[in-house]
Short mmCIF file of C-alpha atoms and ligand atoms in Angstrom, two decimals:
data_model
loop_
_atom_site.label_atom_id
_atom_site.label_comp_id
_atom_site.label_asym_id
_atom_site.label_seq_id
_atom_site.Cartn_x
_atom_site.Cartn_y
_atom_site.Cartn_z
CA MET A 1 86.66 173.62 121.05
CA LEU A 2 85.80 169.98 120.29
CA LEU A 3 83.00 171.07 117.97
CA GLU A 4 85.43 173.30 116.07
CA GLN A 5 87.91 170.44 115.78
CA ILE A 6 85.22 168.11 114.42
CA LYS A 7 84.25 170.75 111.87
CA GLU A 8 87.86 171.14 110.73
CA ALA A 9 88.39 167.39 110.34
CA VAL A 10 85.07 167.02 108.49
CA SER A 11 85.84 169.89 106.18
CA PHE A 12 89.23 168.28 105.36
CA LEU A 13 87.45 165.01 104.48
CA LYS A 14 84.28 166.41 102.93
CA ASP A 15 85.26 165.87 99.28
CA LEU A 16 85.02 162.14 99.77
CA GLN A 17 81.66 160.55 99.12
CA PRO A 18 79.36 160.21 102.11
CA ALA A 19 79.89 156.85 103.80
CA ARG A 20 77.08 154.72 105.15
CA VAL A 21 78.98 152.41 107.48
CA GLY A 22 81.92 153.20 109.76
CA ILE A 23 84.20 150.36 110.78
CA VAL A 24 86.84 150.29 113.51
CA LEU A 25 89.38 147.49 113.18
CA GLY A 26 90.98 146.16 116.34
CA THR A 27 94.44 144.84 117.18
CA GLY A 28 95.69 142.38 114.56
CA LEU A 29 92.39 142.63 112.65
CA GLY A 30 93.04 144.24 109.27
CA GLN A 31 91.90 141.74 106.64
CA LEU A 32 88.57 143.44 106.13
CA VAL A 33 90.52 145.97 104.09
CA SER A 34 90.99 143.31 101.37
CA HIS A 35 87.18 143.30 100.94
CA ILE A 36 87.07 147.06 100.31
CA ARG A 37 87.30 148.54 96.81
CA ILE A 38 89.51 151.34 98.02
CA GLN A 39 89.03 154.86 96.70
CA LYS A 40 91.31 156.69 99.06
CA THR A 41 93.62 156.00 101.99
CA ILE A 42 94.35 158.87 104.35
CA PRO A 43 97.01 158.57 107.05
CA TYR A 44 95.72 159.84 110.38
CA HIS A 45 98.51 162.40 110.69
CA GLU A 46 97.13 164.25 107.65
CA ILE A 47 93.70 164.74 109.22
CA PRO A 48 93.28 167.81 111.42
CA HIS A 49 93.10 166.93 115.15
CA PHE A 50 93.25 163.17 114.61
CA PRO A 51 95.51 161.52 117.14
CA GLU A 52 98.22 159.23 115.77
CA SER A 53 98.32 155.54 116.45
CA THR A 54 101.26 154.80 118.75
CA VAL A 55 100.69 151.04 118.75
CA GLU A 56 102.81 149.16 116.21
CA SER A 57 100.09 146.63 115.41
CA HIS A 58 97.78 149.47 114.38
CA LYS A 59 98.41 150.99 110.98
CA GLY A 60 96.87 154.43 111.49
CA GLN A 61 94.90 155.26 108.40
CA LEU A 62 91.39 155.95 107.26
CA ILE A 63 90.22 153.91 104.28
CA TYR A 64 87.42 155.10 102.03
CA GLY A 65 85.73 152.79 99.56
CA HIS A 66 82.92 150.33 98.93
CA ILE A 67 82.02 146.85 100.06
CA GLY A 68 79.44 145.69 97.52
CA ASP A 69 77.45 148.86 96.86
CA THR A 70 77.84 150.19 100.39
CA PRO A 71 80.16 153.16 100.89
CA VAL A 72 82.33 152.67 103.96
CA ILE A 73 84.98 154.39 106.04
CA ALA A 74 87.26 151.96 107.84
CA MET A 75 89.67 152.94 110.57
CA GLN A 76 92.70 150.74 110.21
CA GLY A 77 93.95 151.21 113.72
CA ARG A 78 92.17 152.75 116.67
CA PHE A 79 93.22 154.80 119.65
CA HIS A 80 93.39 153.59 123.22
CA TYR A 81 93.31 155.49 126.49
CA TYR A 82 96.53 153.77 127.59
CA GLU A 83 98.38 155.52 124.76
CA GLY A 84 98.04 158.71 126.77
CA TYR A 85 95.29 160.36 124.76
CA SER A 86 92.20 161.74 126.42
CA MET A 87 88.88 159.92 126.14
CA GLN A 88 87.67 162.74 123.90
CA GLN A 89 90.65 162.26 121.59
CA ILE A 90 90.26 158.49 121.26
CA THR A 91 86.58 158.88 120.36
CA PHE A 92 87.11 161.89 118.07
CA PRO A 93 87.03 159.72 114.90
CA ILE A 94 83.58 158.38 115.84
CA ARG A 95 82.19 161.92 115.97
CA VAL A 96 83.90 162.77 112.69
CA MET A 97 82.56 159.64 110.93
CA LYS A 98 79.06 160.42 112.21
CA ALA A 99 79.35 163.97 110.86
CA LEU A 100 80.45 162.44 107.54
CA GLY A 101 77.14 160.61 107.37
CA ILE A 102 77.66 157.09 108.69
CA GLN A 103 74.46 155.42 109.83
CA TYR A 104 75.98 152.27 111.34
CA LEU A 105 79.14 151.57 113.28
CA LEU A 106 80.86 148.17 113.39
CA LEU A 107 83.71 147.60 115.82
CA SER A 108 86.13 144.74 116.30
CA ASN A 109 88.64 144.09 119.03
CA ALA A 110 91.07 141.54 120.40
CA ALA A 111 90.08 140.52 123.91
CA GLY A 112 90.72 138.07 126.70
CA GLY A 113 88.18 135.28 127.25
CA ILE A 114 86.82 135.12 130.79
CA ASN A 115 83.88 132.84 129.97
CA LYS A 116 85.08 129.23 130.22
CA ALA A 117 83.08 128.31 127.11
CA TYR A 118 85.33 130.48 124.92
CA THR A 119 88.58 129.32 123.38
CA LYS A 120 91.36 131.18 121.56
CA GLY A 121 90.36 132.26 118.09
CA ASP A 122 86.60 132.27 118.85
CA ILE A 123 84.52 135.28 117.87
CA VAL A 124 81.91 136.75 120.20
CA LEU A 125 79.10 139.20 119.49
CA LEU A 126 78.80 141.74 122.30
CA ASP A 127 75.44 142.28 123.90
CA ASP A 128 76.50 144.49 126.80
CA HIS A 129 79.48 145.87 128.67
CA ILE A 130 80.83 146.87 132.06
CA ASN A 131 82.88 150.03 131.98
CA LEU A 132 85.80 149.79 134.40
CA GLN A 133 87.86 152.50 132.71
CA THR A 134 88.87 155.43 134.86
CA ASP A 135 87.50 158.21 132.68
CA ASN A 136 84.53 158.87 130.41
CA PRO A 137 84.44 160.36 126.89
CA LEU A 138 81.36 162.44 127.70
CA ARG A 139 82.88 164.10 130.77
CA GLY A 140 82.75 167.85 130.41
CA LEU A 141 80.70 167.88 127.21
CA ASN A 142 77.97 170.02 128.64
CA SER A 143 76.54 171.35 125.40
CA PRO A 144 73.44 169.73 123.87
CA ASP A 145 75.29 169.95 120.53
CA PHE A 146 76.98 166.67 121.44
CA GLY A 147 73.73 164.81 122.14
CA ALA A 148 72.03 163.77 125.35
CA ARG A 149 73.79 164.74 128.59
CA PHE A 150 72.82 161.43 130.19
CA PRO A 151 72.56 158.94 127.31
CA ASP A 152 70.48 155.85 127.91
CA MET A 153 72.53 152.64 127.84
CA SER A 154 69.80 150.03 128.20
CA ARG A 155 70.71 148.57 124.77
CA PRO A 156 74.20 149.85 123.98
CA TYR A 157 74.64 147.39 121.08
CA ASP A 158 71.92 147.51 118.43
CA PRO A 159 69.92 144.24 118.57
CA ALA A 160 68.87 144.38 114.89
CA LEU A 161 72.46 144.89 113.75
CA GLY A 162 73.54 142.04 116.03
CA GLU A 163 70.95 139.77 114.45
CA ILE A 164 72.27 140.59 110.97
CA LEU A 165 75.80 139.73 112.14
CA LEU A 166 74.65 136.42 113.59
CA GLN A 167 72.79 135.49 110.42
CA ALA A 168 75.80 136.39 108.28
CA ALA A 169 78.11 134.30 110.48
CA ALA A 170 75.72 131.34 110.30
CA ALA A 171 75.39 131.63 106.52
CA LEU A 172 79.19 131.57 106.21
CA GLY A 173 79.45 128.61 108.58
CA HIS A 174 81.41 130.61 111.17
CA LYS A 175 80.53 129.97 114.78
CA MET A 176 79.94 133.19 116.68
CA HIS A 177 79.12 133.24 120.39
CA THR A 178 76.32 135.60 121.40
CA ASN A 179 75.43 137.66 124.44
CA GLY A 180 79.01 138.57 125.30
CA VAL A 181 79.52 141.00 128.16
CA TYR A 182 82.73 143.01 127.61
CA ALA A 183 84.55 144.50 130.57
CA ALA A 184 86.62 147.50 129.55
CA VAL A 185 89.80 148.10 131.53
CA THR A 186 92.30 150.91 131.11
CA GLY A 187 95.39 148.71 130.61
CA PRO A 188 98.02 148.59 129.26
CA ASN A 189 99.04 145.78 131.58
CA LEU A 190 97.08 142.56 131.35
CA GLU A 191 95.16 141.45 134.41
CA THR A 192 96.24 139.52 137.48
CA ARG A 193 94.64 136.20 138.45
CA ALA A 194 92.67 137.96 141.16
CA GLU A 195 91.42 140.52 138.65
CA TYR A 196 90.29 137.82 136.21
CA ARG A 197 88.47 136.11 139.10
CA TYR A 198 86.82 139.42 139.96
CA LEU A 199 85.81 140.03 136.32
CA ARG A 200 84.20 136.60 136.17
CA THR A 201 82.36 137.27 139.43
CA ILE A 202 80.90 140.55 138.23
CA GLY A 203 79.53 138.95 135.08
CA ALA A 204 82.09 139.70 132.38
CA ASP A 205 82.65 137.21 129.54
CA ILE A 206 85.43 139.14 127.84
CA VAL A 207 87.98 141.76 128.84
CA GLY A 208 89.73 144.34 126.73
CA MET A 209 91.12 147.86 126.62
CA SER A 210 89.03 149.50 123.91
CA THR A 211 85.58 149.69 122.31
CA VAL A 212 83.54 150.94 125.28
CA PRO A 213 84.46 154.65 124.91
CA GLU A 214 83.54 154.43 121.22
CA VAL A 215 80.26 152.69 122.04
CA ILE A 216 79.38 155.31 124.66
CA VAL A 217 79.91 158.08 122.11
CA ALA A 218 77.96 156.15 119.44
CA ASN A 219 75.07 155.91 121.89
CA GLN A 220 75.22 159.61 122.62
CA LEU A 221 75.11 160.19 118.85
CA GLN A 222 72.24 157.68 118.50
CA LEU A 223 74.39 155.77 116.03
CA PRO A 224 73.45 152.06 115.94
CA CYS A 225 76.55 150.01 116.65
CA ALA A 226 77.66 146.40 116.95
CA ALA A 227 80.93 144.93 118.20
CA VAL A 228 82.64 141.59 117.82
CA SER A 229 85.56 140.39 119.95
CA VAL A 230 88.18 137.88 118.93
CA ILE A 231 89.33 135.81 121.89
CA THR A 232 93.12 136.01 121.90
CA ASP A 233 93.88 134.50 125.31
CA GLU A 234 92.06 132.41 127.87
CA CYS A 235 91.87 134.16 131.21
CA ASP A 236 91.50 131.24 133.59
CA PRO A 237 92.62 132.45 137.02
CA ASP A 238 93.26 128.87 138.18
CA ASN A 239 95.50 128.02 135.25
CA LEU A 240 96.87 131.30 133.94
CA HIS A 241 99.70 131.27 131.41
CA PRO A 242 101.85 134.33 130.70
CA VAL A 243 100.75 136.04 127.50
CA SER A 244 102.54 138.51 125.25
CA ILE A 245 101.23 141.08 122.80
CA GLU A 246 102.94 139.11 120.01
CA GLU A 247 100.80 136.07 120.88
CA ILE A 248 97.67 138.21 121.10
CA ILE A 249 98.34 139.61 117.62
CA ALA A 250 99.12 136.14 116.22
CA VAL A 251 95.89 134.64 117.56
CA ALA A 252 93.89 137.64 116.32
CA GLY A 253 95.42 136.93 112.91
CA THR A 254 94.03 133.39 112.90
CA ALA A 255 90.47 134.68 113.38
CA ASP A 256 90.82 137.73 111.17
CA LYS A 257 89.63 135.97 107.99
CA LYS A 258 86.31 134.77 109.43
CA LEU A 259 85.62 138.05 111.20
CA SER A 260 86.35 139.99 108.00
CA GLU A 261 84.07 137.73 105.96
CA VAL A 262 81.25 138.30 108.43
CA PHE A 263 81.75 142.08 108.49
CA ALA A 264 81.98 142.27 104.70
CA ALA A 265 78.78 140.23 104.27
CA VAL A 266 76.95 142.47 106.76
CA VAL A 267 78.22 145.76 105.33
CA SER A 268 77.21 144.83 101.79
CA LYS A 269 73.64 144.38 103.09
CA LEU A 270 73.42 147.70 104.93
N1 HPA B 1 93.01 141.56 129.05
C1 HPA B 1 92.83 142.81 128.59
N2 HPA B 1 92.93 143.11 127.32
C2 HPA B 1 93.18 142.14 126.45
C3 HPA B 1 93.36 140.82 126.86
C4 HPA B 1 93.28 140.52 128.25
O1 HPA B 1 93.45 139.38 128.67
N3 HPA B 1 93.61 140.09 125.75
C5 HPA B 1 93.56 140.94 124.70
N4 HPA B 1 93.31 142.18 125.11
#
């Protein structure tokens, strides 16, 4: 069933040139698109079996083009479990992009900062994650056609790709924290003070509602991936301020330019 759906989506998109890098743009993070020489924009609802973005801050289209000489597919808008889709649906585009030939996956997201060293608007390269979501995108995929049944996760984020991102950030003069540990929660509510305290205790630096399902699937597909979080709110349990999605999007917007410059510089080298 899922394999058939992937085939149908791929066959719908197959006339486009093979892309080398897949990019998933997180909440409020769309400026990378201005670095792409766009060949074609395809709304998700036109693509067989693609879910539709239900979140207003996510545009919901696939963008085909080049950054430098590198052919890319960018997802302007991603899918989240809290929207009501299954884990297999939210990670469907990753499988489709892999079948379309991508060799690298870059992901961005807006996330809460648990680590006291992070402030709003900072960008953080992920090194690892803790999956606290209540479901798994590999559940039930018992056929070897999907990849390993028990994928190794000892290095979920590709160290070489991470190094290229760090070098690009340094060359552009943009500070990027390293070694971030991302805790993935289901959402859509934000966390309580006690939950932020718990996340800090278990070793999380960042918390968000996305990315990890996509990274799990990328690892099953043996697709090297890297992810960068933008810190949109400071999750200090002893001094917690109410936060709204509007504020999260606004803060993401302030960091969008530097994140996009880093991604564009990296993609053009891949
Ligand atoms: N928690 C979970 N997800 C988030 C947060 C947060 O504080 N900020 C942005 N996305």
